[in-house]
CSV table of C-alpha atoms in Angstrom, one decimal:
chain,number,residue,atom,x,y,z
A,9,MET,CA,5.4,-80.7,0.8
A,10,SER,CA,2.9,-81.2,3.3
A,11,THR,CA,0.3,-78.5,4.0
A,12,GLN,CA,1.6,-78.0,7.5
A,13,GLN,CA,5.1,-77.4,6.2
A,14,ARG,CA,3.9,-74.9,3.5
A,15,THR,CA,1.9,-73.1,6.2
A,16,ALA,CA,5.2,-72.9,8.4
A,17,ILE,CA,7.1,-71.5,5.5
A,18,LEU,CA,4.8,-69.0,4.4
A,19,THR,CA,4.2,-68.0,8.1
A,20,ALA,CA,8.0,-67.5,8.7
A,21,ALA,CA,8.6,-65.9,5.4
A,22,THR,CA,5.6,-63.3,6.1
A,23,GLN,CA,7.0,-62.6,9.7
A,24,HIS,CA,10.7,-62.3,8.2
A,25,PHE,CA,9.5,-60.1,5.3
A,26,ALA,CA,7.3,-57.9,7.6
A,27,GLN,CA,10.1,-57.3,10.0
A,28,LEU,CA,13.3,-57.0,7.8
A,29,GLY,CA,12.1,-56.6,4.2
A,30,PHE,CA,13.2,-58.7,1.4
A,31,THR,CA,16.7,-57.9,1.0
A,32,ARG,CA,17.9,-58.8,4.6
A,33,VAL,CA,15.9,-62.3,4.5
A,34,SER,CA,17.5,-65.5,3.1
A,35,LEU,CA,15.6,-68.8,2.5
A,36,GLU,CA,17.8,-70.2,5.3
A,37,ASP,CA,16.6,-67.8,7.8
A,38,ILE,CA,13.0,-68.6,6.6
A,39,ALA,CA,13.7,-72.5,7.0
A,40,ARG,CA,15.2,-71.9,10.5
A,41,ARG,CA,12.3,-69.9,11.4
A,42,ALA,CA,9.7,-72.5,10.3
A,43,GLY,CA,11.7,-75.4,11.9
A,44,LEU,CA,12.6,-76.8,8.7
A,45,GLU,CA,15.9,-77.6,6.5
A,46,HIS,CA,16.9,-75.0,4.0
A,47,GLY,CA,16.5,-77.7,1.3
A,48,GLN,CA,12.8,-78.2,2.0
A,49,VAL,CA,12.1,-74.6,1.4
A,50,PHE,CA,14.3,-74.5,-1.5
A,51,ARG,CA,12.8,-77.4,-3.1
A,52,HIS,CA,9.2,-76.1,-3.1
A,53,PHE,CA,10.2,-72.3,-3.6
A,54,SER,CA,12.9,-72.3,-5.9
A,55,THR,CA,13.7,-68.6,-5.3
A,56,LYS,CA,13.1,-66.2,-2.4
A,57,GLU,CA,11.2,-64.0,-5.3
A,58,ALA,CA,8.9,-67.0,-5.7
A,59,LEU,CA,8.2,-67.3,-2.0
A,60,PHE,CA,7.7,-63.4,-1.5
A,61,ILE,CA,5.3,-63.4,-4.4
A,62,GLU,CA,3.3,-66.3,-2.8
A,63,VAL,CA,3.3,-64.4,0.6
A,64,VAL,CA,2.0,-61.2,-1.2
A,65,ARG,CA,-0.7,-63.2,-2.8
A,66,GLN,CA,-1.8,-64.8,0.3
A,67,HIS,CA,-2.9,-61.1,1.6
A,68,GLY,CA,-3.3,-59.5,-1.8
A,69,VAL,CA,-5.7,-61.9,-3.6
A,70,PRO,CA,-8.4,-61.8,-0.7
A,71,ALA,CA,-8.1,-58.3,-0.3
A,72,MET,CA,-8.6,-57.8,-4.0
A,73,GLU,CA,-11.6,-59.9,-3.9
A,74,ALA,CA,-13.0,-58.0,-1.1
A,75,LEU,CA,-12.6,-54.7,-2.8
A,76,GLU,CA,-14.3,-56.1,-5.8
A,77,ARG,CA,-17.3,-57.2,-3.8
A,78,ALA,CA,-17.6,-53.9,-2.0
A,79,VAL,CA,-17.4,-51.8,-5.1
A,80,ALA,CA,-20.0,-54.0,-6.6
A,81,ARG,CA,-22.5,-53.4,-3.6
A,82,ALA,CA,-22.2,-49.6,-4.0
A,83,PRO,CA,-25.4,-48.2,-5.7
A,84,SER,CA,-23.8,-45.7,-8.2
A,85,PRO,CA,-20.5,-45.0,-9.8
A,86,GLU,CA,-19.7,-41.9,-7.7
A,87,GLN,CA,-20.2,-44.2,-4.4
A,88,GLN,CA,-18.2,-47.0,-6.2
A,89,VAL,CA,-15.4,-44.7,-6.6
A,90,ARG,CA,-15.4,-43.6,-2.9
A,91,THR,CA,-15.9,-47.3,-1.9
A,92,PHE,CA,-12.9,-48.2,-3.8
A,93,VAL,CA,-10.6,-45.5,-2.2
A,94,GLU,CA,-11.9,-46.1,1.3
A,95,VAL,CA,-12.0,-49.9,1.3
A,96,ARG,CA,-8.4,-49.9,-0.4
A,97,GLN,CA,-7.1,-47.6,2.3
A,98,GLU,CA,-8.5,-49.6,4.9
A,99,GLN,CA,-7.3,-52.9,3.7
A,100,THR,CA,-3.7,-51.4,3.5
A,101,GLU,CA,-3.7,-50.2,7.0
A,102,ARG,CA,-5.2,-53.4,8.3
A,103,ILE,CA,-2.7,-55.6,6.5
A,104,LEU,CA,0.4,-53.5,7.7
A,105,ARG,CA,-1.1,-53.5,11.3
A,106,GLU,CA,-1.7,-57.0,11.5
A,107,LEU,CA,1.6,-58.1,10.0
A,108,ASN,CA,3.5,-55.5,12.1
A,109,VAL,CA,5.3,-54.3,9.1
A,110,SER,CA,8.4,-52.3,10.0
A,111,PHE,CA,8.9,-49.0,8.2
A,112,ASP,CA,12.1,-50.2,6.9
A,113,ALA,CA,10.9,-53.2,5.7
A,114,LEU,CA,8.2,-51.5,3.8
A,115,LEU,CA,10.7,-49.3,2.2
A,116,ASP,CA,12.4,-52.4,1.0
A,117,ILE,CA,9.3,-54.3,0.0
A,118,LEU,CA,7.0,-51.9,-1.8
A,119,PRO,CA,9.1,-51.5,-5.2
A,120,LEU,CA,9.1,-55.4,-5.2
A,121,ILE,CA,5.4,-55.5,-4.7
A,122,ASP,CA,4.7,-53.4,-7.7
A,123,LEU,CA,7.1,-55.4,-9.6
A,124,TYR,CA,5.8,-58.9,-8.9
A,125,VAL,CA,1.9,-58.4,-8.3
A,126,VAL,CA,1.5,-56.8,-11.8
A,127,ASP,CA,-1.8,-59.1,-12.2
A,128,LEU,CA,-3.2,-57.8,-8.9
A,129,HIS,CA,-2.7,-54.1,-10.0
A,130,ALA,CA,-4.1,-55.1,-13.6
A,131,ARG,CA,-7.3,-56.1,-11.6
A,132,GLU,CA,-7.6,-53.1,-9.6
A,133,LEU,CA,-7.0,-51.1,-12.9
A,134,ALA,CA,-9.8,-53.1,-14.7
A,135,LEU,CA,-12.1,-52.5,-11.7
A,136,LEU,CA,-11.6,-48.7,-11.7
A,137,GLU,CA,-11.8,-48.6,-15.2
A,138,SER,CA,-15.1,-50.5,-15.7
A,139,VAL,CA,-16.6,-47.9,-12.8
A,140,PHE,CA,-15.6,-44.8,-14.6
A,141,THR,CA,-16.6,-46.4,-18.0
A,142,GLU,CA,-20.1,-47.0,-16.4
A,143,GLY,CA,-20.1,-43.4,-14.8
A,144,THR,CA,-19.3,-42.0,-18.1
A,145,ARG,CA,-22.0,-44.0,-19.8
A,146,ARG,CA,-24.4,-42.8,-17.3
A,147,GLY,CA,-23.4,-39.3,-17.5
A,148,ASP,CA,-22.1,-39.2,-13.9
A,149,PHE,CA,-18.5,-38.5,-15.2
A,150,HIS,CA,-17.0,-37.1,-18.6
A,151,PHE,CA,-13.9,-39.1,-19.3
A,152,GLN,CA,-12.6,-39.4,-22.7
A,153,SER,CA,-10.4,-42.4,-21.5
A,154,PRO,CA,-11.6,-44.2,-18.4
A,155,ARG,CA,-8.7,-46.3,-18.6
A,156,ASN,CA,-6.2,-43.4,-18.2
A,157,VAL,CA,-8.2,-41.8,-15.5
A,158,ALA,CA,-8.1,-45.0,-13.7
A,159,ALA,CA,-4.4,-45.4,-14.3
A,160,ALA,CA,-3.7,-42.0,-13.2
A,161,MET,CA,-6.0,-42.2,-10.2
A,162,LEU,CA,-4.1,-45.7,-8.9
A,163,ALA,CA,-0.7,-44.2,-9.5
A,164,SER,CA,-1.9,-41.2,-7.2
A,165,LEU,CA,-3.2,-43.4,-4.4
A,166,ARG,CA,0.0,-45.4,-4.4
A,167,GLU,CA,2.1,-42.1,-4.3
A,168,VAL,CA,0.1,-40.7,-1.6
A,169,GLU,CA,0.2,-43.7,0.4
A,170,ARG,CA,4.1,-43.8,0.5
A,171,LEU,CA,4.4,-40.0,0.8
A,172,THR,CA,2.1,-40.3,3.9
A,173,TRP,CA,4.1,-43.2,5.3
A,174,ALA,CA,7.4,-41.3,4.8
A,175,ALA,CA,6.1,-38.0,6.2
A,176,GLN,CA,4.8,-39.9,9.1
A,177,CYS,CA,8.1,-41.6,9.7
A,178,LEU,CA,10.0,-38.3,9.7
A,179,THR,CA,7.8,-37.4,12.7
A,180,SER,CA,8.4,-40.9,14.6
A,181,SER,CA,11.6,-41.8,16.4
A,182,GLY,CA,13.6,-44.9,16.9
A,183,PRO,CA,14.7,-47.6,14.6
A,184,GLY,CA,11.9,-49.9,15.6
A,185,ARG,CA,9.1,-48.0,14.3
A,186,GLN,CA,6.4,-49.7,12.7
A,187,ALA,CA,4.7,-48.8,9.5
A,188,SER,CA,1.3,-49.6,11.2
A,189,GLY,CA,1.8,-47.2,13.9
A,190,LEU,CA,2.6,-44.6,11.0
A,191,LEU,CA,-0.8,-44.9,9.7
A,192,HIS,CA,-2.8,-43.3,12.3
C-alpha cells in the first residue's frame, strides 16, 4: 500500500470514528471516504479494530511522548504530578477539539480505547509510578505502594473526565453536540 493510500485511509477512519463512533462505522464507509475500494482497506487493516487501534495510536503515542517530556522537565516530584495532570488534561481537550469528536462517538469509543491501548495506559502508569517512587524516596510523598497510588490516580482522572463530559452533555442541547465543546 502506498503511503498516500495509508494516509487517506487513516484520515477517513479518524473522521468517521470522531463523527459516528466505532459501532456505526464500517470498513466500506472508510474506503468510500478515502476514495478507495473496500478490498484495499481490508487488505492492509484486516479488521476494523486493527484500523481503530492505529488511529488511536496516531494520536496517543505522540501525546504520551509529549507528556513524558513535560513531566521530565518539571523540577520536583510534586511539580511532576501537577504537570502530569495539567498536560494530560490539555492533551485530551486538544485532541477532542481538533478531531471534532461528537459526544455520541466519544461514548462509543471510550471503552474501546481502554481495551485497545493497554500499552499506552501502562506507560502512563509507569510514568506516574516513577514520580511517586522518586517523591517517596526524597521524602516528598509517603506512599507504601507508589504503583497502587498511581493506578488509583489514573483511574480517578479517567472517571473525572467521563463524568465531566457527561454532566456537560446534559446541559448541552441537540444531537449534534460535540465533545470538544463540552470541555469548556
